[in-house]
Coordinates of C-alpha atoms in Angstrom, one line a residue:
Chain A
M184 CA 9.5 17.8 -17.2
A185 CA 7.0 14.7 -17.3
L186 CA 3.8 14.7 -15.8
S187 CA 2.2 11.5 -14.3
D188 CA -1.6 10.7 -13.2
D189 CA -1.2 12.3 -9.9
D190 CA 0.5 15.1 -11.0
V191 CA -2.0 16.2 -13.1
R192 CA -5.2 15.1 -10.5
E193 CA -2.7 17.3 -7.6
L194 CA -3.1 19.9 -10.5
L195 CA -7.0 19.7 -11.1
R196 CA -7.3 19.4 -6.8
I197 CA -5.4 22.5 -6.1
I198 CA -7.1 24.2 -9.4
D199 CA -10.1 23.2 -8.3
E200 CA -9.9 24.3 -4.3
S201 CA -8.9 27.7 -5.8
D202 CA -10.7 30.9 -7.0
L203 CA -9.4 30.5 -10.4
A204 CA -11.8 30.0 -13.0
E205 CA -9.3 29.2 -15.9
L206 CA -5.7 28.1 -16.1
R207 CA -3.3 27.6 -19.0
I208 CA 0.2 26.4 -18.5
E209 CA 2.1 25.6 -21.6
T210 CA 5.9 24.8 -21.6
S211 CA 7.9 23.2 -24.4
D212 CA 6.8 20.0 -23.5
F213 CA 3.1 19.9 -22.5
S214 CA 0.5 22.3 -22.4
L215 CA -2.7 22.0 -19.7
H216 CA -5.9 24.1 -20.2
V217 CA -8.2 23.8 -17.6
R218 CA -11.6 25.8 -17.1
K219 CA -13.9 25.3 -14.3
G220 CA -17.9 25.5 -14.6
E221 CA -19.3 28.7 -13.4
A222 CA -22.7 29.3 -11.5
G223 CA -24.1 30.9 -14.4
G224 CA -22.5 28.7 -17.0
D225 CA -24.0 25.9 -15.6
A226 CA -27.1 27.1 -15.0
A227 CA -28.8 26.7 -18.6
S228 CA -27.1 23.4 -19.4
S229 CA -27.2 21.8 -16.2
P230 CA -28.4 18.4 -16.2
T231 CA -31.1 16.7 -14.8
R232 CA -31.0 16.2 -10.7
A233 CA -33.0 14.4 -8.3
S234 CA -32.8 16.0 -4.7
T235 CA -35.0 16.7 -1.6
G236 CA -35.8 20.4 -1.5
G237 CA -36.9 22.7 1.2
E238 CA -40.0 21.8 3.2
E239 CA -39.6 18.2 1.1
V240 CA -36.7 17.3 3.3
A241 CA -38.8 15.7 5.6
S242 CA -39.6 12.7 2.7
P243 CA -38.2 9.5 1.7
P244 CA -34.9 10.4 -0.7
A245 CA -36.1 7.6 -3.2
G246 CA -39.6 8.8 -3.6
D247 CA -38.1 12.4 -4.0
R248 CA -36.0 11.2 -6.7
T249 CA -38.6 9.3 -8.9
E250 CA -41.2 12.2 -8.9
Q251 CA -38.3 14.8 -9.5
E252 CA -39.5 17.1 -12.5
E253 CA -36.7 16.9 -15.2
V254 CA -34.8 20.3 -15.3
A255 CA -33.7 20.1 -19.1
P256 CA -35.8 22.4 -21.2
Q257 CA -39.6 21.9 -21.0
N258 CA -41.8 23.4 -24.0
G259 CA -38.5 25.1 -24.9
L260 CA -38.1 26.9 -21.2
V261 CA -34.5 26.8 -19.8
T262 CA -34.6 26.0 -15.9
I263 CA -32.0 28.2 -13.7
T264 CA -30.8 25.7 -10.9
A265 CA -29.0 26.5 -7.8
P266 CA -25.3 26.6 -8.2
M267 CA -25.0 25.4 -4.5
L268 CA -26.8 24.9 -1.1
G269 CA -28.0 27.6 1.0
T270 CA -31.2 29.5 1.6
F271 CA -33.2 31.0 -1.3
Y272 CA -33.8 35.0 -1.1
R273 CA -36.0 36.6 -3.9
A274 CA -34.6 39.9 -2.9
E275 CA -31.6 41.9 -1.6
G276 CA -33.8 42.6 1.6
P277 CA -36.6 42.1 3.9
G278 CA -39.6 44.1 2.1
Q279 CA -37.2 45.1 -1.0
D280 CA -38.5 44.5 -4.5
P281 CA -38.0 40.7 -5.8
F282 CA -35.3 40.5 -8.0
V283 CA -37.1 39.1 -10.7
E284 CA -40.8 38.2 -11.3
P285 CA -42.8 36.4 -13.8
G286 CA -42.6 38.4 -17.1
S287 CA -39.3 40.1 -16.0
K288 CA -36.7 40.4 -19.1
V289 CA -32.9 38.7 -17.8
E290 CA -29.8 39.2 -19.3
P291 CA -26.9 36.4 -18.7
D292 CA -25.7 38.5 -15.8
T293 CA -29.2 40.1 -14.3
T294 CA -29.0 38.7 -10.4
V295 CA -32.0 36.6 -10.0
C296 CA -31.9 35.7 -6.6
I297 CA -29.4 35.5 -3.6
I298 CA -28.1 32.1 -2.0
E299 CA -27.2 32.6 1.7
V300 CA -24.9 30.6 2.7
M301 CA -23.7 31.0 6.5
K302 CA -24.3 34.7 6.5
M303 CA -22.3 34.9 2.9
M304 CA -24.8 36.4 0.1
N305 CA -24.1 35.1 -3.1
S306 CA -25.8 36.4 -6.0
V307 CA -26.7 34.4 -8.8
P308 CA -26.9 35.1 -12.2
A309 CA -29.6 34.3 -14.9
G310 CA -26.9 33.0 -17.6
I311 CA -29.4 33.4 -20.0
S312 CA -31.1 35.7 -21.9
G313 CA -35.2 35.7 -21.7
T314 CA -38.3 36.1 -20.3
V315 CA -39.0 34.6 -16.3
V316 CA -42.0 32.7 -16.5
D317 CA -42.0 30.7 -13.2
V318 CA -40.6 31.1 -9.8
C319 CA -39.9 27.5 -8.5
Q320 CA -38.9 28.3 -4.8
Q321 CA -40.7 30.2 -1.6
N322 CA -38.5 32.7 -0.5
A323 CA -35.9 32.0 2.7
E324 CA -36.2 28.1 2.2
L325 CA -33.4 26.0 1.6
V326 CA -32.2 25.0 -1.5
E327 CA -30.0 22.1 -2.5
Y328 CA -27.3 22.3 -4.9
G329 CA -29.0 21.4 -8.4
D330 CA -32.7 22.4 -7.4
P331 CA -34.8 24.6 -9.8
L332 CA -34.6 28.3 -9.2
F333 CA -36.3 29.5 -12.1
R334 CA -37.8 28.5 -15.3
V335 CA -36.8 31.1 -18.0
Q336 CA -38.5 31.2 -21.8
P337 CA -35.2 32.1 -23.6
E338 CA -34.5 34.5 -26.4
Chain B
M804 CA -28.4 14.8 20.4
K805 CA -31.6 13.7 18.0
R806 CA -30.1 14.1 14.2
V807 CA -27.1 13.6 13.1
F808 CA -25.6 15.2 9.6
I809 CA -22.9 13.3 8.1
A810 CA -20.9 15.1 5.9
N811 CA -19.1 12.4 4.1
R812 CA -19.6 9.6 1.8
G813 CA -18.9 6.4 0.6
E814 CA -18.7 3.4 3.1
I815 CA -17.7 5.3 6.1
A816 CA -20.7 7.4 5.4
L817 CA -23.2 3.9 5.6
R818 CA -21.0 3.0 8.6
I819 CA -22.3 6.0 10.3
V820 CA -25.8 5.7 9.6
H821 CA -25.6 2.2 10.7
A822 CA -24.2 3.7 14.2
C823 CA -26.8 6.0 14.1
R824 CA -29.5 3.4 13.9
E825 CA -27.7 1.5 16.4
L826 CA -28.5 4.6 19.3
G827 CA -31.6 5.6 17.4
L828 CA -30.7 8.7 16.1
E829 CA -31.9 10.1 12.7
C830 CA -29.6 11.0 10.3
V831 CA -29.0 13.6 7.2
V832 CA -26.3 12.5 4.8
G833 CA -24.9 15.4 2.6
A834 CA -24.4 14.1 -0.2
S835 CA -22.7 15.4 -3.8
E836 CA -24.6 15.3 -7.2
V837 CA -22.7 11.9 -8.0
D838 CA -23.2 10.5 -4.5
L839 CA -26.9 11.3 -4.5
D840 CA -28.3 7.5 -5.9
G841 CA -25.3 5.9 -3.7
A842 CA -25.8 3.5 -0.8
A843 CA -25.2 6.1 2.1
A844 CA -28.1 8.6 0.8
H845 CA -30.5 5.8 0.3
A846 CA -29.7 4.0 3.4
A847 CA -29.9 7.9 5.4
D848 CA -33.2 9.4 6.6
W849 CA -32.9 12.2 4.3
V850 CA -30.5 13.6 1.8
V851 CA -29.3 16.9 1.0
C852 CA -27.3 17.9 -2.1
I853 CA -24.3 20.2 -0.9
G854 CA -22.8 20.6 -4.3
P855 CA -21.5 19.1 -7.8
G856 CA -19.0 16.2 -7.4
P857 CA -15.6 17.7 -7.2
A858 CA -15.0 18.1 -3.5
G859 CA -13.7 21.4 -3.7
R860 CA -17.4 22.3 -4.4
S861 CA -19.1 20.0 -1.8
Y862 CA -17.4 18.1 0.8
L863 CA -14.8 20.4 1.5
R864 CA -17.0 23.4 1.9
P865 CA -17.2 23.7 5.6
E866 CA -19.8 27.2 5.4
V867 CA -21.8 24.7 2.8
I868 CA -22.1 21.9 5.5
V869 CA -23.0 23.6 8.0
H870 CA -25.7 25.5 6.3
A871 CA -26.8 22.2 5.3
A872 CA -26.7 21.3 9.0
T873 CA -28.9 23.9 10.7
S874 CA -31.6 24.0 7.7
T875 CA -32.4 20.5 8.1
D876 CA -32.6 20.8 12.1
C877 CA -29.7 18.6 12.9
D878 CA -27.8 18.9 16.2
A879 CA -24.6 17.5 15.5
I880 CA -22.3 16.7 12.5
H881 CA -20.1 13.8 12.2
P882 CA -17.5 14.0 9.6
G883 CA -16.3 10.5 9.0
Y884 CA -12.6 10.4 7.9
G885 CA -10.8 12.6 5.3
F886 CA -12.2 15.7 3.9
L887 CA -13.1 18.3 6.7
A888 CA -12.8 15.4 9.5
E889 CA -9.4 16.9 11.2
N890 CA -10.6 20.8 10.1
P891 CA -11.1 23.1 12.9
R892 CA -12.8 25.5 11.2
L893 CA -15.7 22.9 10.7
A894 CA -16.0 22.6 14.1
A895 CA -15.5 26.0 15.2
L896 CA -18.3 26.6 12.9
A897 CA -20.6 24.2 14.1
H898 CA -20.0 25.3 17.3
G899 CA -20.8 28.6 16.8
E900 CA -24.4 27.6 15.5
G901 CA -24.9 25.7 18.8
I902 CA -23.9 22.0 16.8
T903 CA -22.1 19.5 18.5
F904 CA -18.9 18.5 16.6
V905 CA -18.2 14.6 16.5
G906 CA -14.5 14.8 17.3
P907 CA -12.5 17.0 19.7
P908 CA -12.1 20.7 20.6
P909 CA -11.3 23.0 17.6
E910 CA -8.4 24.1 19.9
V911 CA -7.3 20.4 20.3
M912 CA -7.7 19.9 16.2
A913 CA -5.2 22.7 15.6
L914 CA -2.9 21.5 18.0
A915 CA -3.1 17.9 16.4
G916 CA -2.6 19.5 12.9
D917 CA 0.5 21.2 13.3
K918 CA 2.7 18.4 13.4
L919 CA 5.2 20.4 14.9
A920 CA 3.4 21.5 17.8
A921 CA 2.4 18.1 18.4
R922 CA 5.9 16.9 18.5
E923 CA 6.9 19.4 21.3
Q924 CA 3.8 18.6 23.3
A925 CA 4.8 15.1 23.4
E926 CA 8.5 15.5 24.3
Q927 CA 7.4 17.7 27.0
A928 CA 5.0 14.8 28.2
G929 CA 7.8 12.5 27.8
V930 CA 6.7 10.7 25.2
P931 CA 9.6 9.9 22.9
I932 CA 9.8 11.7 19.8
L933 CA 12.3 11.0 16.6
P934 CA 15.4 13.7 16.0
G935 CA 14.9 16.6 14.2
A936 CA 13.2 19.7 14.0
E937 CA 11.9 22.9 11.8
A938 CA 13.9 22.9 8.9
G939 CA 14.7 27.0 8.5
D940 CA 16.7 27.9 5.2
A941 CA 18.3 25.4 3.3
Q942 CA 21.7 25.8 5.4
Q943 CA 20.3 25.1 8.8
A944 CA 18.7 22.3 7.1
A945 CA 21.3 21.2 5.9
A946 CA 23.4 21.1 9.3
L947 CA 20.3 19.7 10.5
A948 CA 20.3 16.9 8.3
E949 CA 24.1 16.2 9.2
E950 CA 23.9 16.0 12.7
I951 CA 20.8 13.6 12.5
G952 CA 22.4 11.2 9.6
Y953 CA 21.1 10.7 6.0
P954 CA 18.8 9.8 5.0
V955 CA 16.3 12.0 6.1
L956 CA 12.5 12.9 5.7
L957 CA 11.1 16.5 4.9
K958 CA 7.9 16.6 6.6
A959 CA 4.9 19.2 6.0
A960 CA 4.1 20.6 9.5
G961 CA 0.7 20.5 8.4
G962 CA 0.2 17.6 6.6
G963 CA 0.1 14.4 8.2
G964 CA -2.1 11.0 7.3
G965 CA 1.3 10.7 5.1
R966 CA 1.1 13.3 3.3
G967 CA 3.6 15.7 2.6
I968 CA 6.6 13.8 3.0
K969 CA 9.9 13.4 1.2
L970 CA 12.9 11.3 1.6
A971 CA 16.3 13.0 1.0
H972 CA 19.4 10.5 1.1
S973 CA 21.9 13.4 0.6
Q974 CA 22.6 16.9 1.1
E975 CA 22.2 17.6 -2.8
E976 CA 19.0 15.7 -2.3
L977 CA 18.0 18.0 0.6
R978 CA 18.8 21.1 -1.3
S979 CA 16.6 20.1 -4.6
Q980 CA 13.8 18.9 -2.2
L981 CA 13.4 22.0 0.2
G982 CA 12.2 24.2 -1.9
I983 CA 9.4 22.0 -3.6
A984 CA 8.7 20.6 -0.6
R985 CA 8.2 24.3 1.0
S986 CA 5.8 25.2 -1.8
E987 CA 4.1 22.1 -2.1
A988 CA 3.0 22.1 1.7
G989 CA 1.8 25.8 1.1
A990 CA -0.1 25.0 -1.8
S991 CA -1.7 22.0 0.0
F992 CA -1.8 22.6 3.1
G993 CA -1.7 26.8 3.8
D994 CA 1.4 26.3 5.6
E995 CA 5.1 26.2 4.3
R996 CA 6.9 25.2 7.4
V997 CA 8.6 22.1 6.7
Y998 CA 10.7 20.1 9.4
V999 CA 13.5 17.1 9.3
E1000 CA 13.1 14.4 10.8
R1001 CA 15.0 10.7 10.8
F1002 CA 14.2 8.2 8.7
I1003 CA 14.0 4.6 10.3
A1004 CA 14.4 2.2 7.6
T1005 CA 13.1 -0.9 8.8
A1006 CA 10.1 -0.1 10.9
R1007 CA 6.6 -0.9 11.9
H1008 CA 3.8 1.2 12.0
V1009 CA 2.1 0.7 15.1
E1010 CA -1.1 3.0 16.4
V1011 CA -2.9 3.4 19.7
Q1012 CA -6.8 3.9 19.7
V1013 CA -7.5 6.2 22.9
A1014 CA -11.1 7.6 23.8
A1015 CA -11.8 10.2 26.3
D1016 CA -14.9 11.6 27.7
A1017 CA -16.0 15.0 28.3
T1018 CA -14.7 14.3 32.2
G1019 CA -11.2 13.7 31.1
A1020 CA -11.4 9.7 31.5
T1021 CA -8.8 8.3 28.9
V1022 CA -8.2 4.7 28.2
H1023 CA -6.5 3.0 25.4
L1024 CA -8.6 0.0 23.1
G1025 CA -5.3 -1.9 22.3
E1026 CA -3.1 -1.1 19.4
R1027 CA -3.1 -1.6 15.2
D1028 CA -0.2 -2.3 13.2
C1029 CA -0.8 -0.8 10.0
S1030 CA 3.0 -1.4 8.2
V1031 CA 2.0 -2.8 4.7
Q1032 CA 2.0 0.6 3.3
R1033 CA 2.7 2.6 -0.6
R1034 CA 3.6 5.7 -0.4
Y1035 CA 2.6 6.2 3.4
Q1036 CA -1.1 4.9 2.4
K1037 CA -1.8 1.7 4.7
V1038 CA -2.9 -1.1 2.3
I1039 CA -3.3 -4.2 5.4
E1040 CA -4.1 -2.8 9.2
E1041 CA -4.0 -5.4 11.9
A1042 CA -5.0 -5.5 15.6
P1043 CA -3.3 -6.6 17.6
A1044 CA 0.1 -6.0 16.6
P1045 CA 2.2 -9.0 16.0
T1046 CA 5.7 -9.9 17.2
L1047 CA 5.7 -6.9 19.8
S1048 CA 7.1 -7.6 23.0
D1049 CA 4.8 -7.5 26.0
D1050 CA 6.7 -4.3 27.8
T1051 CA 7.0 -2.3 24.2
R1052 CA 3.0 -3.0 24.1
A1053 CA 2.2 -1.8 27.4
A1054 CA 4.7 1.1 26.8
L1055 CA 3.2 1.9 23.6
H1056 CA -0.2 2.0 25.6
K1057 CA 0.5 4.0 28.4
A1058 CA 2.2 6.9 26.0
G1059 CA -0.6 7.1 23.9
V1060 CA -3.0 7.6 26.9
T1061 CA -0.4 9.8 28.5
F1062 CA 0.0 12.1 25.3
A1063 CA -3.7 12.2 24.7
K1064 CA -4.1 13.5 28.3
A1065 CA -1.5 15.9 28.0
I1066 CA -3.4 17.9 25.3
G1067 CA -6.5 17.7 26.4
Y1068 CA -7.6 15.4 24.2
R1069 CA -11.9 14.0 23.5
N1070 CA -13.2 11.9 22.0
L1071 CA -11.7 9.0 19.7
G1072 CA -8.5 9.4 18.5
T1073 CA -5.2 7.5 17.3
V1074 CA -1.7 8.3 18.7
E1075 CA 0.9 7.4 15.8
F1076 CA 4.1 5.7 16.7
L1077 CA 7.0 4.5 14.5
V1078 CA 8.3 1.1 16.1
D1079 CA 12.2 0.5 15.1
A1080 CA 12.1 -3.5 13.8
A1081 CA 15.5 -4.1 14.9
T1082 CA 15.3 -2.6 18.4
E1083 CA 11.2 -2.2 19.4
E1084 CA 12.2 1.4 20.6
F1085 CA 9.1 3.8 19.2
Y1086 CA 8.8 7.2 18.5
F1087 CA 5.8 9.4 18.4
L1088 CA 4.1 10.1 14.9
E1089 CA 1.2 12.3 15.0
I1090 CA -2.0 11.9 16.5
N1091 CA -5.2 11.6 14.1
C1092 CA -8.5 13.5 15.3
R1093 CA -11.0 11.1 13.7
I1094 CA -12.4 7.8 13.5
Q1095 CA -9.6 5.6 11.3
V1096 CA -10.6 3.6 7.7
E1097 CA -8.9 0.5 10.2
H1098 CA -11.3 1.0 12.8
P1099 CA -12.9 -2.4 12.2
V1100 CA -9.9 -4.4 13.6
T1101 CA -10.1 -2.8 16.7
E1102 CA -13.9 -3.4 17.2
A1103 CA -13.8 -6.7 16.1
V1104 CA -11.0 -7.6 19.0
T1105 CA -12.4 -5.4 21.8
G1106 CA -16.5 -5.9 20.7
R1107 CA -17.2 -2.4 20.8
D1108 CA -18.5 -0.1 18.1
L1109 CA -16.0 2.7 18.0
V1110 CA -18.7 5.2 16.0
A1111 CA -21.4 5.0 18.3
L1112 CA -18.9 5.8 21.0
Q1113 CA -17.7 8.7 19.4
L1114 CA -21.7 9.7 19.0
K1115 CA -22.2 9.2 22.8
I1116 CA -18.9 11.3 24.1
A1117 CA -19.9 14.1 21.2
D1118 CA -23.2 14.1 23.3
G1119 CA -22.1 14.4 26.7
E1120 CA -21.6 10.7 28.1
E1121 CA -19.0 8.8 30.1
L1122 CA -17.3 6.3 28.6
G1123 CA -19.0 3.8 30.8
F1124 CA -16.2 1.3 31.3
T1125 CA -12.8 1.7 32.6
Q1126 CA -9.4 0.4 31.2
D1127 CA -9.5 -3.1 32.7
D1128 CA -12.6 -3.4 31.3
V1129 CA -11.1 -3.7 28.0
S1130 CA -10.2 -7.0 26.7
L1131 CA -9.2 -8.1 23.6
T1132 CA -10.3 -11.5 21.6
G1133 CA -8.7 -12.8 19.0
H1134 CA -6.6 -11.2 15.8
A1135 CA -8.5 -9.3 12.9
I1136 CA -6.7 -8.3 9.6
E1137 CA -8.7 -5.5 7.2
C1138 CA -7.5 -5.3 3.6
R1139 CA -8.7 -2.2 1.4
L1140 CA -10.1 -3.2 -1.7
N1141 CA -9.3 -0.3 -4.2
A1142 CA -10.3 0.6 -7.8
E1143 CA -6.9 0.8 -9.0
D1144 CA -4.3 -0.2 -11.4
V1145 CA -1.7 -1.8 -10.0
A1146 CA 0.2 -2.2 -13.2
H1147 CA 0.0 1.4 -13.8
G1148 CA 1.0 3.3 -11.0
F1149 CA -1.7 2.3 -8.8
R1150 CA -3.6 4.8 -11.1
P1151 CA -7.4 5.2 -10.0
T1152 CA -10.0 3.5 -11.9
P1153 CA -13.3 4.9 -11.7
G1154 CA -16.3 3.5 -14.1
T1155 CA -19.3 1.5 -13.3
L1156 CA -19.2 -1.7 -11.5
S1157 CA -20.8 -4.5 -13.8
E1158 CA -20.3 -7.2 -11.0
F1159 CA -19.7 -6.7 -7.1
S1160 CA -19.8 -9.6 -4.9
I1161 CA -17.9 -10.7 -1.9
P1162 CA -18.7 -13.6 -0.1
E1163 CA -20.6 -14.0 3.0
L1164 CA -18.3 -15.8 5.7
P1165 CA -18.3 -16.8 9.4
G1166 CA -15.9 -14.1 10.6
L1167 CA -15.6 -11.7 7.9
R1168 CA -16.9 -8.4 7.8
V1169 CA -17.5 -6.3 5.0
D1170 CA -17.7 -2.5 4.9
T1171 CA -18.8 -1.3 1.4
H1172 CA -21.1 1.3 -0.1
C1173 CA -20.6 -0.4 -3.4
Q1174 CA -22.8 -2.8 -5.3
A1175 CA -23.3 -4.2 -9.1
G1176 CA -24.5 -1.4 -11.0
A1177 CA -22.8 1.2 -9.3
V1178 CA -20.7 3.9 -10.4
V1179 CA -17.4 4.7 -8.8
P1180 CA -16.7 8.6 -9.5
P1181 CA -13.6 10.1 -10.2
F1182 CA -13.3 12.8 -7.5
Y1183 CA -12.8 10.4 -4.2
D1184 CA -10.4 8.2 -3.2
S1185 CA -10.7 4.9 -5.2
L1186 CA -11.8 2.5 -1.6
L1187 CA -14.4 0.3 -2.7
A1188 CA -14.4 -2.0 0.2
K1189 CA -13.0 -3.1 3.4
L1190 CA -12.5 -6.8 4.4
I1191 CA -11.8 -7.7 8.0
A1192 CA -11.4 -11.1 8.9
H1193 CA -11.7 -11.8 12.7
A1194 CA -10.7 -15.5 14.4
E1195 CA -8.6 -16.8 17.2
D1196 CA -5.5 -16.4 15.9
R1197 CA -3.4 -14.4 13.3
D1198 CA -3.0 -17.1 10.5
P1199 CA -6.4 -18.5 10.8
A1200 CA -7.8 -14.5 10.1
R1201 CA -5.1 -14.6 7.3
E1202 CA -6.5 -17.3 5.6
L1203 CA -9.9 -16.6 6.0
L1204 CA -9.1 -13.0 4.3
L1205 CA -7.4 -14.8 1.5
E1206 CA -10.2 -17.2 1.0
A1207 CA -12.7 -14.0 0.9
L1208 CA -10.7 -12.5 -1.5
G1209 CA -10.4 -15.5 -3.4
D1210 CA -14.4 -15.5 -4.1
V1211 CA -14.6 -11.6 -4.7
D1212 CA -15.8 -10.8 -7.9
V1213 CA -15.4 -7.2 -9.4
D1214 CA -15.9 -6.4 -13.0
G1215 CA -15.9 -2.9 -14.9
V1216 CA -13.0 -1.6 -12.8
E1217 CA -9.2 -2.7 -12.2
T1218 CA -8.9 -3.6 -8.3
N1219 CA -5.7 -4.0 -6.1
R1220 CA -7.6 -7.6 -5.6
A1221 CA -4.1 -9.8 -6.8
L1222 CA -1.7 -7.8 -4.7
L1223 CA -3.7 -8.5 -1.6
V1224 CA -3.8 -11.7 -2.5
S1225 CA -0.1 -12.0 -2.6
V1226 CA 0.7 -9.5 0.2
L1227 CA -1.6 -12.0 2.5
G1228 CA -0.7 -15.1 1.1
H1229 CA 3.9 -13.8 1.3
S1230 CA 5.8 -15.6 3.6
D1231 CA 7.0 -12.4 5.1
F1232 CA 3.6 -10.9 5.9
A1233 CA 2.8 -15.0 7.3
A1234 CA 6.0 -14.5 9.5
A1235 CA 4.7 -11.0 10.5
R1236 CA 7.7 -9.6 9.0
T1237 CA 6.6 -6.8 6.7
T1238 CA 7.8 -3.7 7.8
T1239 CA 6.9 -0.2 6.3
D1240 CA 9.5 -0.3 3.4
W1241 CA 8.5 -3.7 2.8
L1242 CA 5.8 -3.3 0.2
E1243 CA 7.5 -0.9 -1.7
R1244 CA 10.7 -3.3 -2.0
A1245 CA 8.5 -6.3 -2.9
L1246 CA 7.0 -4.0 -5.7
A1247 CA 10.0 -2.8 -7.1

């Protein structure tokens, strides 16, 4: 079985739109191994992204982009970025304690916040071990994909 | 309507920004991470990042699009073409949030998306359809194909836009393709139903542009010929369709409007037909619930801004003109300049555009989001620019397009420029002898 470029692209598209995290196909003629980047995995290594964010949405895009902070490690800090666009919630519900505060210790699977998309609550894991230094967003505000959420001093 | 969320990218997102400007509307572009520096994002009033590059995590997420639209105080969503443009779920979610979806109602989109149901509606409305029916099991499909006569097409009921189509020349081919067609249809469209339809070898693809307002007033804005295709994907489009007799042209217009009215269509849509090149008999193919890539040729000959018209109809305005007010001037031809390697199976060629210039000529319109230094990402379609030539007649329009292509300077990525030049310069195209099978025969 020969795979054309089109076939590979179609496979990638189907995998991309599926819930699969990883796929391995092996036959006598070929092998294909695809792994999707996941929220937690992306978070610690996500490259710099420029964006508007929350309230700032009303300023022109170019301006936001040039003033955007580096998401890459600063003073050894690692930034956890938003894995999707949605509304940022620091706690499970109104009046409840935030998942994390500055000073909180986190492990890779510690939930640090919720991002709500059309009433769907998505838990965001820290993706890294360390101590939360800074919370970058206001509760209940819109965050865009890649926006910085927390800064963490890694262990 | 005050603020429009544009759920698309590339040239069409930029085109919608311009239409919003024309109407005094604000606009927010929802861009993927790789498109944040794109022309549409820069031209819009605001931009929000809806996700990473792969469309499955950005442009194809209805919930994210609607959440982004509500959070940025938009009161309308324009979906452009492709991605979620014909996704009833996006339309329904938007309605649920009190946001206007620029397109027909969700139930009409659902009907149009079910190609078998659309065929039935056409038949009931007296619009001719090709002989065919749902494939059923292998035996039923074979009996059906025998009755219709080979070769036959196997089409996905949930397909459309040229996707999910297979050609079978014999019973053996039909049997071997049916299972594949079904599983591909299930994987691609979430609908395993496949139907068998007669194949017409020498046909023209002619489509009628229709527009309907909230009162149900429905007009056509002429037709387009999009017969130069490869793998059911259009390469060159023109308006009006050349060589059609006046009677056939009028009958096509009438059939387009009749069908649109029969299904309660609203806003702009395109009713596609296959016209037998030998007999001029025509058959309904499908209705597209979106602005088409090739809409500029209709804009050129009608002098009407179709994207602005979409926005106005969505905002509850009446058409403001009747069929008698629609008049056509001259001839327009569009070609799609793509980042693709024609010599290697039309493989997309993403990369950085080190050079990008298209000449400015009287009568030439260029719709593009590209410029020198821009990156062509690997995640999306390969369209770089649409060149639209409008002249008093077909031949001068063709020559204008050839002149423009001769001065196109794109470097850094491979393009299909040479192919476009050879098609437009070919004696068959000059004589309007191109049918839907022509390009693939010419390339073979």
